[in-house]
CSV table of C-alpha atoms in Angstrom, one decimal:
chain,number,residue,atom,x,y,z
A,1,UNK,CA,-9.3,-15.9,6.6
A,2,UNK,CA,-5.8,-16.2,5.0
A,3,UNK,CA,-4.5,-12.9,3.7
A,4,UNK,CA,-1.4,-12.4,1.5
A,5,UNK,CA,0.0,-8.9,0.9
A,6,UNK,CA,2.1,-8.6,-2.3
A,7,UNK,CA,4.8,-5.9,-2.0
A,8,UNK,CA,8.0,-5.0,-3.7
A,9,UNK,CA,11.0,-5.0,-1.3
A,10,UNK,CA,10.0,-4.7,2.4
A,11,UNK,CA,11.3,-1.3,3.3
A,12,UNK,CA,10.6,1.3,6.0
A,13,UNK,CA,7.8,2.8,3.9
A,14,UNK,CA,4.2,3.9,4.5
A,15,UNK,CA,2.3,0.7,3.5
A,16,UNK,CA,4.7,-1.6,5.2
A,17,UNK,CA,4.7,0.3,8.5
A,18,UNK,CA,0.9,0.7,8.4
A,19,UNK,CA,0.3,-3.1,7.9
A,20,UNK,CA,2.8,-4.0,10.6
A,21,UNK,CA,1.2,-1.6,13.1
A,22,UNK,CA,-2.3,-2.9,12.2
A,23,UNK,CA,-1.4,-6.6,12.4
A,24,UNK,CA,-3.0,-7.2,15.8
A,25,UNK,CA,-6.3,-5.7,14.6
A,26,UNK,CA,-6.6,-8.1,11.6
A,27,UNK,CA,-5.4,-11.0,13.8
A,28,UNK,CA,-8.1,-10.3,16.3
A,29,UNK,CA,-10.6,-10.4,13.5
A,30,UNK,CA,-9.4,-13.8,12.5
A,31,UNK,CA,-6.9,-12.9,9.8
A,32,UNK,CA,-3.9,-15.2,9.2
A,33,UNK,CA,-1.3,-12.8,7.7
A,34,UNK,CA,1.4,-13.4,5.2
A,35,UNK,CA,3.5,-11.1,3.0
A,36,UNK,CA,5.5,-11.8,-0.1
A,37,UNK,CA,8.4,-9.6,-1.2
A,38,UNK,CA,8.6,-9.6,-5.0
A,39,UNK,CA,11.7,-7.3,-5.4
A,40,UNK,CA,15.2,-8.5,-6.0
A,41,UNK,CA,15.9,-8.1,-2.3
A,42,UNK,CA,13.6,-9.2,0.5
A,43,UNK,CA,14.1,-5.9,2.3
A,44,UNK,CA,15.4,-4.7,5.7
A,45,UNK,CA,11.8,-4.3,7.1
A,46,UNK,CA,11.0,-8.1,6.9
A,47,UNK,CA,12.0,-8.8,10.5
A,48,UNK,CA,9.3,-6.4,11.7
A,49,UNK,CA,6.7,-8.3,9.8
A,50,UNK,CA,7.9,-11.6,11.3
A,51,UNK,CA,7.8,-10.2,14.9
A,52,UNK,CA,4.2,-9.2,14.3
A,53,UNK,CA,3.2,-12.7,13.3
A,54,UNK,CA,3.4,-12.5,9.5
A,55,UNK,CA,4.7,-15.4,7.5
A,56,UNK,CA,7.2,-13.8,5.1
A,57,UNK,CA,8.1,-15.1,1.6
A,58,UNK,CA,10.5,-13.9,-1.0
A,59,UNK,CA,9.6,-14.5,-4.6
A,60,UNK,CA,11.5,-12.0,-6.9
A,61,UNK,CA,9.4,-11.1,-10.0
A,62,UNK,CA,11.5,-11.3,-13.2
A,63,UNK,CA,12.5,-7.9,-14.6
A,64,UNK,CA,12.2,-9.0,-18.2
A,65,UNK,CA,11.4,-11.9,-20.4
A,66,UNK,CA,7.9,-13.0,-21.5
A,67,UNK,CA,8.7,-16.7,-20.9
A,68,UNK,CA,10.3,-16.1,-17.5
A,69,UNK,CA,7.2,-14.1,-16.4
A,70,UNK,CA,4.8,-16.9,-17.5
A,71,UNK,CA,6.9,-19.4,-15.6
A,72,UNK,CA,6.8,-17.1,-12.6
A,73,UNK,CA,2.9,-16.9,-12.9
A,74,UNK,CA,2.7,-20.7,-13.1
A,75,UNK,CA,4.7,-21.2,-9.9
A,76,UNK,CA,2.9,-18.3,-8.1
A,77,UNK,CA,-0.5,-20.0,-8.9
A,78,UNK,CA,0.8,-23.2,-7.3
A,79,UNK,CA,2.1,-21.2,-4.3
A,80,UNK,CA,-1.4,-19.6,-3.8
A,81,UNK,CA,-3.2,-22.9,-4.1
A,82,UNK,CA,-0.8,-24.7,-1.7
A,83,UNK,CA,-1.2,-22.1,1.0
A,84,UNK,CA,-5.0,-21.7,0.4
A,85,UNK,CA,-5.1,-18.0,0.6
A,86,UNK,CA,-8.5,-16.3,0.6
A,87,UNK,CA,-7.4,-12.7,-0.3
A,88,UNK,CA,-4.4,-11.6,-2.3
A,89,UNK,CA,-3.8,-7.9,-1.6
A,90,UNK,CA,-1.5,-6.4,-4.3
A,91,UNK,CA,0.4,-3.2,-3.6
A,92,UNK,CA,2.9,-3.2,-6.5
A,93,UNK,CA,1.6,-1.4,-9.6
A,94,UNK,CA,3.7,-3.0,-12.4
A,95,UNK,CA,2.6,-6.6,-11.4
A,96,UNK,CA,-1.0,-5.7,-10.7
A,97,UNK,CA,-2.4,-7.6,-13.7
A,98,UNK,CA,-0.1,-10.6,-13.4
A,99,UNK,CA,-0.9,-11.2,-9.7
A,100,UNK,CA,-4.6,-10.6,-10.3
A,101,UNK,CA,-4.5,-13.3,-13.0
A,102,UNK,CA,-2.7,-15.7,-10.7
A,103,UNK,CA,-5.2,-15.1,-7.9
A,104,UNK,CA,-8.1,-15.5,-10.3
A,105,UNK,CA,-6.8,-18.8,-11.6
A,106,UNK,CA,-6.0,-20.0,-8.0
A,107,UNK,CA,-9.5,-19.2,-6.8
A,108,UNK,CA,-8.4,-16.3,-4.5
A,109,UNK,CA,-9.9,-12.8,-4.3
A,110,UNK,CA,-7.5,-10.2,-5.7
A,111,UNK,CA,-7.5,-6.7,-4.3
A,112,UNK,CA,-5.3,-3.8,-5.5
A,113,UNK,CA,-4.7,-0.5,-3.7
A,114,UNK,CA,-3.6,2.6,-5.5
A,115,UNK,CA,-1.3,4.4,-3.1
A,116,UNK,CA,-0.6,7.4,-5.3
A,117,UNK,CA,-1.7,9.5,-8.2
A,118,UNK,CA,-0.5,8.0,-11.5
A,119,UNK,CA,-0.7,9.6,-14.9
A,120,UNK,CA,0.0,8.0,-18.3
A,121,UNK,CA,1.5,9.4,-21.4
A,122,UNK,CA,-0.7,9.5,-24.5
A,123,UNK,CA,1.0,6.5,-26.0
A,124,UNK,CA,0.9,4.3,-22.9
A,125,UNK,CA,-2.7,5.3,-21.8
A,126,UNK,CA,-4.5,2.6,-23.8
A,127,UNK,CA,-2.4,-0.2,-22.2
A,128,UNK,CA,-2.8,1.3,-18.7
A,129,UNK,CA,-6.6,1.7,-19.2
A,130,UNK,CA,-6.9,-1.9,-20.5
A,131,UNK,CA,-4.8,-3.2,-17.6
A,132,UNK,CA,-7.2,-1.7,-15.1
A,133,UNK,CA,-10.4,-2.6,-17.0
A,134,UNK,CA,-9.5,-6.2,-17.6
A,135,UNK,CA,-8.1,-6.8,-14.1
A,136,UNK,CA,-11.4,-5.4,-12.6
A,137,UNK,CA,-14.0,-6.9,-15.1
A,138,UNK,CA,-12.3,-10.1,-16.3
A,139,UNK,CA,-10.2,-11.1,-13.3
A,140,UNK,CA,-12.5,-9.8,-10.5
A,141,UNK,CA,-9.9,-7.5,-8.9
A,142,UNK,CA,-11.4,-4.9,-6.4
A,143,UNK,CA,-9.6,-1.6,-6.6
A,144,UNK,CA,-9.1,0.6,-3.6
A,145,UNK,CA,-7.7,4.2,-3.3
A,146,UNK,CA,-6.3,5.8,-0.2
A,147,UNK,CA,-7.3,9.5,-0.5
A,148,UNK,CA,-9.6,11.9,-2.3
A,149,UNK,CA,-7.0,12.9,-4.8
A,150,UNK,CA,-6.1,9.3,-5.8
A,151,UNK,CA,-9.8,8.4,-6.0
A,152,UNK,CA,-10.5,11.4,-8.2
A,153,UNK,CA,-7.5,10.8,-10.5
A,154,UNK,CA,-8.5,7.2,-11.1
A,155,UNK,CA,-12.1,8.2,-11.8
A,156,UNK,CA,-11.5,11.2,-14.0
A,157,UNK,CA,-8.3,10.0,-15.8
A,158,UNK,CA,-9.0,6.3,-16.3
A,159,UNK,CA,-12.8,6.2,-15.7
A,160,UNK,CA,-12.0,3.7,-13.0
A,161,UNK,CA,-14.4,3.8,-10.1
A,162,UNK,CA,-12.6,2.6,-6.9
A,163,UNK,CA,-13.5,2.0,-3.3
A,164,UNK,CA,-12.2,4.9,-1.2
A,165,UNK,CA,-10.6,3.7,2.1
A,166,UNK,CA,-8.6,6.5,3.8
A,167,UNK,CA,-5.0,5.8,4.9
A,168,UNK,CA,-4.7,4.8,8.5
A,169,UNK,CA,-2.2,6.3,10.9
A,170,UNK,CA,-0.5,4.7,13.9
A,171,UNK,CA,-2.3,6.2,16.9
A,172,UNK,CA,0.4,4.7,19.2
A,173,UNK,CA,3.0,6.7,17.2
A,174,UNK,CA,1.2,9.9,16.5
A,175,UNK,CA,-1.1,11.7,18.9
A,176,UNK,CA,-1.9,15.3,20.0
A,177,UNK,CA,0.4,17.0,22.4
A,178,UNK,CA,-0.7,17.0,26.0
A,179,UNK,CA,-1.5,20.3,27.7
A,180,UNK,CA,1.7,20.1,29.8
A,181,UNK,CA,3.8,19.5,26.7
A,182,UNK,CA,2.1,22.5,25.0
A,183,UNK,CA,2.9,24.7,28.0
A,184,UNK,CA,6.5,23.5,28.0
A,185,UNK,CA,6.8,24.6,24.4
A,186,UNK,CA,5.0,27.9,25.0
A,187,UNK,CA,2.0,27.0,22.8
A,188,UNK,CA,-1.5,28.2,23.3
A,189,UNK,CA,-4.7,28.0,21.2
A,190,UNK,CA,-6.6,31.1,20.4
A,191,UNK,CA,-9.7,31.0,18.0
A,192,UNK,CA,-8.7,27.7,16.5
A,193,UNK,CA,-5.1,28.8,15.9
A,194,UNK,CA,-2.0,27.6,17.8
A,195,UNK,CA,0.1,30.6,18.9
A,196,UNK,CA,3.5,30.6,20.4
A,197,UNK,CA,3.9,32.4,23.7
A,198,UNK,CA,5.4,35.9,23.1
A,199,UNK,CA,8.4,35.1,25.4
A,200,UNK,CA,9.1,31.9,23.4
A,201,UNK,CA,8.7,33.7,20.1
A,202,UNK,CA,11.0,36.5,21.2
A,203,UNK,CA,13.8,34.1,21.9
A,204,UNK,CA,13.5,32.7,18.4
A,205,UNK,CA,13.8,36.1,16.7
A,206,UNK,CA,17.5,36.9,15.8
A,207,UNK,CA,18.9,40.0,17.4
A,208,UNK,CA,19.0,43.1,15.1
A,209,UNK,CA,15.7,42.4,13.4
C-alpha cells in the first residue's frame, strides 16, 4: 500500500515526529511511505523522514490566485496518478478540500486528521461547514480526530462525526522512571500519589521560610 502524507513545512512538530517514529510499524505492515511538504520551504525535519525510508517531495501550494491554485491541482492530480498512491493522508487544514479533490479525481482514498480544536467566526462558519460536508460526502474523505476534545468540538460545532484515533507517543522516547531512578530523585508513591522524600524536599525549601 502506497501512502502519501501531506504536510506544510516539515518541522520538529508533533505530527512529523510521530510519523517518523512510527515509520517502521507501517513499513512492517507493507506500507510504502512518502511525504510531501506543501509549504514555501521544505523544512529542516525532512532528513529525518528520508533516514526512515520516506520518499520526500516538495510541492509548495500557492498562497493566492484562483488560477494558480487550479493549475496546482491539475499538476498534483498527475503526481498522484504517476506514483499510484493508495492513500493520501492530509494534515494541513487550509488545503484539505483541494487535496481531497485531487485524491478523488486521481482515484486515491483521501483521509484528513484534525489535530486541534478549531472554531469559526459567524461569517466564516457556513464556508467551513460546507468545506467539511462536501469533502466527506462528495469527495469521500474520511475524517479522523486525535483526542476527545477535538472529536467533541467537530461533532458539536460542525455536526461532523469523525473517527477518534488517539495520538500515539514514542515509547522509545517517553517511559516511566525506573525504581532506581525514582530513589535517586527521592520519589516514592503513597496511595497513588508521588511524594518527594522529606530530605529531598527540605533541600528545595529556601532558608528563612
